[in-house]
mmCIF file of C-alpha atoms in Angstrom:
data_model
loop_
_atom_site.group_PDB
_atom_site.id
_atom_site.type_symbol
_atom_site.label_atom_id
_atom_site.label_comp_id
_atom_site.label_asym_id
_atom_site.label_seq_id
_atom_site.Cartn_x
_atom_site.Cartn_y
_atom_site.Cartn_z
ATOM 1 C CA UNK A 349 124.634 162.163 84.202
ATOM 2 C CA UNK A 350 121.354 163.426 86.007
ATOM 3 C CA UNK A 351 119.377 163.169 83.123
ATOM 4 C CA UNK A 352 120.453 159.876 82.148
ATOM 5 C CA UNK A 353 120.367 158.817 85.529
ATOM 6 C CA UNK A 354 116.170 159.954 85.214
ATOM 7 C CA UNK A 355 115.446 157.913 82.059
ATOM 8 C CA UNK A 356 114.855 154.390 83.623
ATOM 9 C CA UNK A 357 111.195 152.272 82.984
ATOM 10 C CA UNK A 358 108.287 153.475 85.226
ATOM 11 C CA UNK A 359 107.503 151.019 87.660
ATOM 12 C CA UNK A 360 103.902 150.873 86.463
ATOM 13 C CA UNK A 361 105.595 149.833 82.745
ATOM 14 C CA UNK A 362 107.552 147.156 84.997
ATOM 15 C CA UNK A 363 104.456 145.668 86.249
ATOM 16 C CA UNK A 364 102.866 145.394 82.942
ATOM 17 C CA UNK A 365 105.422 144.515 81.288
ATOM 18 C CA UNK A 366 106.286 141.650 83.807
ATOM 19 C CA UNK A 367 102.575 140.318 83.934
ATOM 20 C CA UNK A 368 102.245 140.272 79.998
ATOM 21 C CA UNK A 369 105.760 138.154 79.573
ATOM 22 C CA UNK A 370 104.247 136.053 82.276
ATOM 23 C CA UNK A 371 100.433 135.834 79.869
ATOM 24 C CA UNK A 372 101.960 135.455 76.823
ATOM 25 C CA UNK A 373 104.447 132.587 78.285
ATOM 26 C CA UNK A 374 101.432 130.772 79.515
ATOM 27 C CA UNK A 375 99.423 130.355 76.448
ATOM 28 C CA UNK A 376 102.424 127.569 75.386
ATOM 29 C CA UNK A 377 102.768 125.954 78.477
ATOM 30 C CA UNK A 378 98.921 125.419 80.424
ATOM 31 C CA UNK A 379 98.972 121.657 79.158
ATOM 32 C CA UNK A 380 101.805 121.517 81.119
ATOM 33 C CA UNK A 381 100.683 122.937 84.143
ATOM 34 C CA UNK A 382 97.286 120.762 83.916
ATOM 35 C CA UNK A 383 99.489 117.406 83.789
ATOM 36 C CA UNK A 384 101.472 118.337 86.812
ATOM 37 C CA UNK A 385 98.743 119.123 88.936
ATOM 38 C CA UNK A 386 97.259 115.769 88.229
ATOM 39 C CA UNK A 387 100.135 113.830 88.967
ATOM 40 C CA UNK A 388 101.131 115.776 92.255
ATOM 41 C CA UNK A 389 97.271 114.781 92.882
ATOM 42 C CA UNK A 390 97.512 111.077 92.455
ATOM 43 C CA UNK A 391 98.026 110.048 96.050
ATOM 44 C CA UNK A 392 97.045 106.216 95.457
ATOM 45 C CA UNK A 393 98.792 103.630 93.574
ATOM 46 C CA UNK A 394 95.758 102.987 91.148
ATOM 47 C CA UNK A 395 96.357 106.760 90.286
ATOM 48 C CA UNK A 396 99.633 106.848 89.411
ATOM 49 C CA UNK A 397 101.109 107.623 85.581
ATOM 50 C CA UNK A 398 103.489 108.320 84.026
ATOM 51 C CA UNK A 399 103.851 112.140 82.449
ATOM 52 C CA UNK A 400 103.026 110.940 78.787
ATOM 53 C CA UNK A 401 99.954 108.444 80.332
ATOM 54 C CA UNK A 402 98.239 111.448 82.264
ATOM 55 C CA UNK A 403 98.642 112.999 79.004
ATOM 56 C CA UNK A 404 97.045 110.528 77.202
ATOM 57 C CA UNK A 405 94.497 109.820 79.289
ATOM 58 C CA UNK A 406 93.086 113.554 79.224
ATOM 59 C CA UNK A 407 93.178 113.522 75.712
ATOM 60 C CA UNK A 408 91.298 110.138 75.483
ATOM 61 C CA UNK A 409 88.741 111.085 78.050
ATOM 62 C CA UNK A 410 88.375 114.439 77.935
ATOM 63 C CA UNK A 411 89.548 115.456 74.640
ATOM 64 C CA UNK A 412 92.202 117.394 73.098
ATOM 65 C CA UNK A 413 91.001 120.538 74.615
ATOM 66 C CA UNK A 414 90.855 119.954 77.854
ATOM 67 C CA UNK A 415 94.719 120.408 77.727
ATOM 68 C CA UNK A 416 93.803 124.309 78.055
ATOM 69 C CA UNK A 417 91.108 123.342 80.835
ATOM 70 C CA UNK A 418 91.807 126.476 83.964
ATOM 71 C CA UNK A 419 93.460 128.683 80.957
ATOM 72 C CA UNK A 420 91.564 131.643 81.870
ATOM 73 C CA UNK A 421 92.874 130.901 85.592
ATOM 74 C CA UNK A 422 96.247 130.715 84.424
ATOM 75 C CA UNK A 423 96.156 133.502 82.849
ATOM 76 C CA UNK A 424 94.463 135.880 85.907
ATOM 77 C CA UNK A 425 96.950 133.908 87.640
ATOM 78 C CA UNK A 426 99.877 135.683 85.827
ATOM 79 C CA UNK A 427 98.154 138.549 85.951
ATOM 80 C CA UNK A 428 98.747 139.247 89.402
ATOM 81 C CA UNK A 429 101.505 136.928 90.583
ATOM 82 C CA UNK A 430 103.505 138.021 87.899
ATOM 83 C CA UNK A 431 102.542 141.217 87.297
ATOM 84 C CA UNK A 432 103.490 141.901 90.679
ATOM 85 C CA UNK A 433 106.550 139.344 91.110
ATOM 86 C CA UNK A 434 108.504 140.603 88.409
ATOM 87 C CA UNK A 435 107.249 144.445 88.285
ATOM 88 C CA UNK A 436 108.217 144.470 92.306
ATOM 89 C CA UNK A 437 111.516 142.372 91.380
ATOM 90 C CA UNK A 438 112.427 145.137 88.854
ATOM 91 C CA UNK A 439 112.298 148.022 91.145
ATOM 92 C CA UNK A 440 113.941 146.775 93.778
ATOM 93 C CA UNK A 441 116.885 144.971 91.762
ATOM 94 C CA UNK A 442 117.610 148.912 90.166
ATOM 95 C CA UNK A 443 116.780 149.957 93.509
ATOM 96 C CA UNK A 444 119.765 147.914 94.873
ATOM 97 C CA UNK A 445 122.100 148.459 92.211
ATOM 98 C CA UNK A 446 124.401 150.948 91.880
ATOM 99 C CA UNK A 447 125.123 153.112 88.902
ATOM 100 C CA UNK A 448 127.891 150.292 87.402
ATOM 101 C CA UNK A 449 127.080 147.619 89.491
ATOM 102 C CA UNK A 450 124.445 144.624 89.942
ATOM 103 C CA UNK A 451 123.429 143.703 93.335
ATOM 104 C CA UNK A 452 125.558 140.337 94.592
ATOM 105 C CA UNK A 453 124.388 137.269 94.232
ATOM 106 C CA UNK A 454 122.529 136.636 98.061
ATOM 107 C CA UNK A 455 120.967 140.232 97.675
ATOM 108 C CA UNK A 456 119.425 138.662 94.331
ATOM 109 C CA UNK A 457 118.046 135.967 96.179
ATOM 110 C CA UNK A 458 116.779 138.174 99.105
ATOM 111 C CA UNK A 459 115.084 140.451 96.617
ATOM 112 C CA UNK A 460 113.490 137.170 94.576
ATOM 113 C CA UNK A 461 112.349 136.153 97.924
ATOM 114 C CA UNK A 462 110.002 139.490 98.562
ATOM 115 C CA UNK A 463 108.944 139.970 95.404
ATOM 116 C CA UNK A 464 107.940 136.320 95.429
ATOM 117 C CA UNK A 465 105.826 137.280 98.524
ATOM 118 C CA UNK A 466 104.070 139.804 97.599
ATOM 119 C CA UNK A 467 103.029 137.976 93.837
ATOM 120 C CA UNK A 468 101.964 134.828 95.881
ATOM 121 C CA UNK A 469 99.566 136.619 98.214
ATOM 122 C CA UNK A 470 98.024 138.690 95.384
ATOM 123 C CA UNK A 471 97.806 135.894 92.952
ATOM 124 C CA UNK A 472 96.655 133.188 95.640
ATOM 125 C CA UNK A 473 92.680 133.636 94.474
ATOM 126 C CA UNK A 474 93.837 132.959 91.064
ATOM 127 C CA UNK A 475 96.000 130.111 92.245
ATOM 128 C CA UNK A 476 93.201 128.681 94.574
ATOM 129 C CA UNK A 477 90.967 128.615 90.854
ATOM 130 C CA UNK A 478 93.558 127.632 88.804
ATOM 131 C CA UNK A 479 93.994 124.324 91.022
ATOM 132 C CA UNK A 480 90.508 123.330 90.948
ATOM 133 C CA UNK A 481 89.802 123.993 87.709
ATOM 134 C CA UNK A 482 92.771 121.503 86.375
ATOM 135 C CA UNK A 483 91.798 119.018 88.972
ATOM 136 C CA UNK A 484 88.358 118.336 88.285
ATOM 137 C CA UNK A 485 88.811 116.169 85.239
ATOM 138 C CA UNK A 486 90.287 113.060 87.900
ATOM 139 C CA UNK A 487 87.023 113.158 90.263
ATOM 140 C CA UNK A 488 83.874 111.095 88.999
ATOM 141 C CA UNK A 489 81.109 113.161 87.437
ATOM 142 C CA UNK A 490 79.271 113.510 90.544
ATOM 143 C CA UNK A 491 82.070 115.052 92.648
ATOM 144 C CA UNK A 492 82.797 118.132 90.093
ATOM 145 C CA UNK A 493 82.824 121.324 90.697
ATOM 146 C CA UNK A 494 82.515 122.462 87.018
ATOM 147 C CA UNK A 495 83.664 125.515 87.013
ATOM 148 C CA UNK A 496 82.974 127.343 83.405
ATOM 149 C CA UNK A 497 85.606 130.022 83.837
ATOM 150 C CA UNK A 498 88.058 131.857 86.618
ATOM 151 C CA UNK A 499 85.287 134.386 87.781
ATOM 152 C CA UNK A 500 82.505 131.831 88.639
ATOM 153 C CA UNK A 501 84.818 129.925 90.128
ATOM 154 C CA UNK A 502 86.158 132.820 92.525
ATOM 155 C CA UNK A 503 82.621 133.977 92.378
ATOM 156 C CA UNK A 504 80.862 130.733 93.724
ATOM 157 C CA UNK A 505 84.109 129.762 96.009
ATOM 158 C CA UNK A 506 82.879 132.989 97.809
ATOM 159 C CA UNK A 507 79.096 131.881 97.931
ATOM 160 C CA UNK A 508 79.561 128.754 98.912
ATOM 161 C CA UNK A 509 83.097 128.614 100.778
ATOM 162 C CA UNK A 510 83.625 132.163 102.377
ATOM 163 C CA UNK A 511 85.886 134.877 100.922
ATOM 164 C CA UNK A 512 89.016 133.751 102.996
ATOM 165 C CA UNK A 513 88.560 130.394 100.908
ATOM 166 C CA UNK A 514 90.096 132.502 98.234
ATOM 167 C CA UNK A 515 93.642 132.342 100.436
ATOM 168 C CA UNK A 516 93.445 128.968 101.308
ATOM 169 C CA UNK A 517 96.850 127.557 101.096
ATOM 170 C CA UNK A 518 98.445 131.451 100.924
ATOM 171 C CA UNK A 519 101.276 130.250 103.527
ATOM 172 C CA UNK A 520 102.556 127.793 101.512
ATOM 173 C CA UNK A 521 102.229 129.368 98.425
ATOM 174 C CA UNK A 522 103.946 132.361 99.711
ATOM 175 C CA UNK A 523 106.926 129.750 100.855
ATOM 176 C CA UNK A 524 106.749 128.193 97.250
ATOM 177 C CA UNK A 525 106.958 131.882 95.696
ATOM 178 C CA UNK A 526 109.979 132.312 98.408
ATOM 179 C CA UNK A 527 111.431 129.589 96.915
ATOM 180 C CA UNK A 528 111.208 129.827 93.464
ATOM 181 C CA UNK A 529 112.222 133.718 92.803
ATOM 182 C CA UNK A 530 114.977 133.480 95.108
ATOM 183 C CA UNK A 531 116.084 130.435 92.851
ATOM 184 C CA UNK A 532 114.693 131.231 89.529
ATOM 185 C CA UNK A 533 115.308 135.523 89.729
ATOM 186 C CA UNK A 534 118.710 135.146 91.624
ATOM 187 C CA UNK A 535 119.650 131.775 89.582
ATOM 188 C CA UNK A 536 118.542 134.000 86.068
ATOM 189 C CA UNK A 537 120.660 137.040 87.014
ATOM 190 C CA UNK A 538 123.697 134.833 87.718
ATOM 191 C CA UNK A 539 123.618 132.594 85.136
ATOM 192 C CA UNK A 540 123.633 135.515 82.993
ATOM 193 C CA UNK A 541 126.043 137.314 84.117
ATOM 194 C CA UNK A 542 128.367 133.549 83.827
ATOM 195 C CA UNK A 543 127.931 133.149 80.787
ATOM 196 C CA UNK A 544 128.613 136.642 79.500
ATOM 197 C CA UNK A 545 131.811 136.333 81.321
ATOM 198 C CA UNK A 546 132.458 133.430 79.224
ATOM 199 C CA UNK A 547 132.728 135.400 76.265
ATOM 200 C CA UNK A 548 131.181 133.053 73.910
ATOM 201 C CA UNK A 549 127.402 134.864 74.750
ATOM 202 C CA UNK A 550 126.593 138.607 74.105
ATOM 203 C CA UNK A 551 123.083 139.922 75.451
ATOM 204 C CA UNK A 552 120.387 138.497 73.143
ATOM 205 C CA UNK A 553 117.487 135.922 72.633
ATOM 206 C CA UNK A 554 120.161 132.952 73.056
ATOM 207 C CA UNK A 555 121.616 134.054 76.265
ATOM 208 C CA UNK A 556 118.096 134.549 77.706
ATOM 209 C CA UNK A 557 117.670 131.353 76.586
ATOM 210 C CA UNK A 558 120.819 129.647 77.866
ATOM 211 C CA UNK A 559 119.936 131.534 81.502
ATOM 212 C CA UNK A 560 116.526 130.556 81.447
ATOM 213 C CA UNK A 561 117.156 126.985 81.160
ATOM 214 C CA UNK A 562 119.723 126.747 83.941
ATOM 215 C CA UNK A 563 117.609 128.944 86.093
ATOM 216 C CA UNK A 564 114.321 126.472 85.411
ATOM 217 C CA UNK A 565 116.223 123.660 86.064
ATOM 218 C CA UNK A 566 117.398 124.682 89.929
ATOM 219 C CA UNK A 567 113.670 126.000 90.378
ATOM 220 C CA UNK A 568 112.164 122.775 90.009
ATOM 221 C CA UNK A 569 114.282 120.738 92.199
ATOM 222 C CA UNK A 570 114.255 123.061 94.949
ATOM 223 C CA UNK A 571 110.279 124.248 94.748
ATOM 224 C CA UNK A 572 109.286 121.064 93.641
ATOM 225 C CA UNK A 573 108.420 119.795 97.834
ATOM 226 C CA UNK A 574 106.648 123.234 98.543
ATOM 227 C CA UNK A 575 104.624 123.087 95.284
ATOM 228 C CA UNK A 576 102.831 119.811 95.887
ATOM 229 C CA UNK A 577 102.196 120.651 99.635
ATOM 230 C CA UNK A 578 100.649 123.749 98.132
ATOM 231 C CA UNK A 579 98.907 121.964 95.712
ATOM 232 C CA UNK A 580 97.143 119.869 97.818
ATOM 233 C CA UNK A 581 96.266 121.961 100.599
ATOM 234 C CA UNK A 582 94.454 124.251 97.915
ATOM 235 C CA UNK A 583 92.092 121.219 96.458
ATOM 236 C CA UNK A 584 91.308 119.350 99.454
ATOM 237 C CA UNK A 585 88.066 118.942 100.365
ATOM 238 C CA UNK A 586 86.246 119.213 104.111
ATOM 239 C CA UNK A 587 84.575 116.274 104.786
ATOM 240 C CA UNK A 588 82.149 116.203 107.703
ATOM 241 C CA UNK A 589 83.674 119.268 108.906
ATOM 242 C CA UNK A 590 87.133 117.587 108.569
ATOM 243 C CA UNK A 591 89.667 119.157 106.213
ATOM 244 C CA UNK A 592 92.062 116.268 104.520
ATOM 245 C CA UNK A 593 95.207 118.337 106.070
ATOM 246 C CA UNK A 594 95.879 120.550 108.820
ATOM 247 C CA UNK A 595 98.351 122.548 106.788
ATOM 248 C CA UNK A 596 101.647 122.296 104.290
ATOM 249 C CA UNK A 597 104.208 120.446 106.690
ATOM 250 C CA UNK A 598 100.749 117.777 107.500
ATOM 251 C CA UNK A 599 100.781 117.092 103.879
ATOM 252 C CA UNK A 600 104.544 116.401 103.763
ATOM 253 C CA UNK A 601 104.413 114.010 106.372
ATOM 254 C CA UNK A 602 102.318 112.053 104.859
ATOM 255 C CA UNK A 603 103.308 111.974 101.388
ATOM 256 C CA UNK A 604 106.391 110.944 102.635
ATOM 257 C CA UNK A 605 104.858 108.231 104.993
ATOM 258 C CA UNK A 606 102.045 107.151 102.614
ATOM 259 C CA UNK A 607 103.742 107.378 99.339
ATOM 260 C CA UNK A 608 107.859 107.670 100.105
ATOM 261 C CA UNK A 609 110.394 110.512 99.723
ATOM 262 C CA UNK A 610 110.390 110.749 96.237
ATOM 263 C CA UNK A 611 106.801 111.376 95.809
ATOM 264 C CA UNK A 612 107.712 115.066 97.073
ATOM 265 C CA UNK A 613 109.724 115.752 93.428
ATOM 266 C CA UNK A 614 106.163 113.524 91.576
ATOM 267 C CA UNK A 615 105.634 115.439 88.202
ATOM 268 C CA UNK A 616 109.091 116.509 88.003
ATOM 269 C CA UNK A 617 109.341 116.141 84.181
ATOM 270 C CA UNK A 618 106.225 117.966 83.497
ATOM 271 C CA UNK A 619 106.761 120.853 86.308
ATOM 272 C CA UNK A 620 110.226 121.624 84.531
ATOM 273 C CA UNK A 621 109.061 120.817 81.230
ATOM 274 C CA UNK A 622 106.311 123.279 81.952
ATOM 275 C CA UNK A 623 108.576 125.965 84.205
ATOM 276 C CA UNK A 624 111.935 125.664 81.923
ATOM 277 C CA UNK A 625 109.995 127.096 78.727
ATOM 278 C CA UNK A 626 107.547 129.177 80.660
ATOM 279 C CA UNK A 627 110.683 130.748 82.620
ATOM 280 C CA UNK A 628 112.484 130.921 78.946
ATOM 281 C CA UNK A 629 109.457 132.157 77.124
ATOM 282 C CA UNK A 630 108.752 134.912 80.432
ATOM 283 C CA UNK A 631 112.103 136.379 80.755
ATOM 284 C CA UNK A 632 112.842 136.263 76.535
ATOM 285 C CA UNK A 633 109.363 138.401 76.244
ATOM 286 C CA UNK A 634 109.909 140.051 78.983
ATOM 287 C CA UNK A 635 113.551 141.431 77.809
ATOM 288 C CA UNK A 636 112.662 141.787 74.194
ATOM 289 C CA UNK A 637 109.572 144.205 75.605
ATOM 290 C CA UNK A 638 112.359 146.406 78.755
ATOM 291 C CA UNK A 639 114.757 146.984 75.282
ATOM 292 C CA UNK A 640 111.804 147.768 73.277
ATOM 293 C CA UNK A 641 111.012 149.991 75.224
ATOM 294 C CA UNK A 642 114.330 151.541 76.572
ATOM 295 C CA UNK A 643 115.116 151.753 72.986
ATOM 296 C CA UNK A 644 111.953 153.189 71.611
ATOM 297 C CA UNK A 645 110.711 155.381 74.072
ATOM 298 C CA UNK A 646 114.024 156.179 76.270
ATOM 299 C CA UNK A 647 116.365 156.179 73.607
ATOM 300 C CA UNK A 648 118.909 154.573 74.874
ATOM 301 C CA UNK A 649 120.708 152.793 72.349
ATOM 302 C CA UNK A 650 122.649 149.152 72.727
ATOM 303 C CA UNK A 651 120.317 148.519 75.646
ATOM 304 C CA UNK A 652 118.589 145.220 76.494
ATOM 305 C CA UNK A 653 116.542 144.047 79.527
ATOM 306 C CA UNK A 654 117.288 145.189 83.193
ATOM 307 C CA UNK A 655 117.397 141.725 84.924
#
């Protein structure tokens, strides 16, 4: 029982594992990404698009690659939010569970919650990049920051902005990441554990599939209001020594007063379009690579993942 007890994944496996998953997941979905950060952008009524006509446009304008425009962002991005998210997620979810049983449902949550924390404040630099670097397309020529590729752009946002520019925005990011583990982490878990209940799903590429989706779908409407605060906050420019907002809750305010309630869920279709597969392709990656390897290396047989 000891020995078995000893042959669990290292946590430094856990965090690579958890940031490649989180890599590999967003080489399908950056497009994505790009066309919700431009809608949650739009703040005027000349700006505003559909999904498929911000789509359109970039690919008219800009051309078809500029769909992956701030990949190398998203990707440092995952790097160290999810790297850390998921590898701190892992240890503490086997640290809370006991030998036959999974930690209940609010102890998910609470353990989403901090390892949603500590990802947001490591990846906020990335974040802070990734932002820009999808946003400049919509500005005229002049107004550009052209960044060529993730480390200029953190390397001239220190020259010209100030190192703490890199954490611009890191409350409300770390109140989006709050938000969306303790839904998407806690909500995957659960759903999981639902449907194997059911007995119509056995562990396997179509229940993390079925888990994912559910999960994704919860995550977006709850994270969707902290996300565009977030958003905003990070791209805003000072303007005679004026920053556009004072913080997440100014921006709030006045999306709802400028642009109505419902602009706080703008970009819905592409932010769960964009977080349903990237939450199916993370957590189906990352539990084909925790059985690979608790199969392989372990030997533990009839194993999967360990969310």
């Amino acid at each position: 029982m000891s020995n078995e007890k000893q042959k669990t994944i290292p946590n430094y496996i856990k965090f690579t594992f958890g940031g490649s998953a989180g890599m590999a997941a967003t080489l399908f979905v950056q497009p994505l990404d790009l066309v919700k950060n431009r809608m949650q952008l739009a703040a005027t009524q000349q700006e505003r698009a559909t999904s498929f006509q911000v789509l359109r446009k970039i690919i008219v304008n800009e051309g078809v690659f500029a769909l992956y425009t701030g990949l190398s962002a998203g990707l440092l991005r995952q790097a160290t939010y999810t790297t850390t998210r998921l590898g701190v997620y892992s240890w503490l979810f086997e640290t809370f569970s006991d030998e036959n049983k999974a930690p209940n449902f609010l102890t998910k949550a609470a353990l989403g919650m901090a390892a949603g924390m500590c990802g947001a404040f490591v990846g906020t630099p990335a974040e802070v990049s990734l932002i820009r670097m999808t946003a400049d397309g919509r500005l005229p020529a002049a107004e550009r920051r052209n960044y060529k590729n993730v480390f200029e752009a953190l390397t001239r946002i220190i020259r010209e902005e100030g190192l703490l520019t890199l954490w611009r925005g890191a409350i409300p990011t770390m109140g989006r990441a709050m938000v969306v583990n303790a839904a998407q982490l806690a909500t995957y878990s659960q759903a999981k554990q639902i449907l194997i209940n059911t007995g119509f799903f056995h562990d396997g590429i179509l229940l993390h599939f079925c888990a994912s989706m559910i999960s994704g779908l919860v995550t977006t409407a709850a994270s969707m209001p902290v996300d565009i605060a977030k958003t905003r906050v990070q791209n805003m420019k000072t303007i005679d020594g004026k920053p556009e907002y004072k913080g997440a809750l100014d921006v709030l305010v006045k999306v709802v007063k400028n642009e109505g309630p419902f602009a706080l869920w703008k970009g819905f279709t592409p932010y769960y379009f964009r977080l349903g597969p990237h939450t199916v392709l993370t957590f189906i990656f990352l539990e084909q690579m925790n059985g690979a390897y608790n199969q392989l290396v372990l030997g533990k047989t009839g194993t999967g993942g360990s969310l």
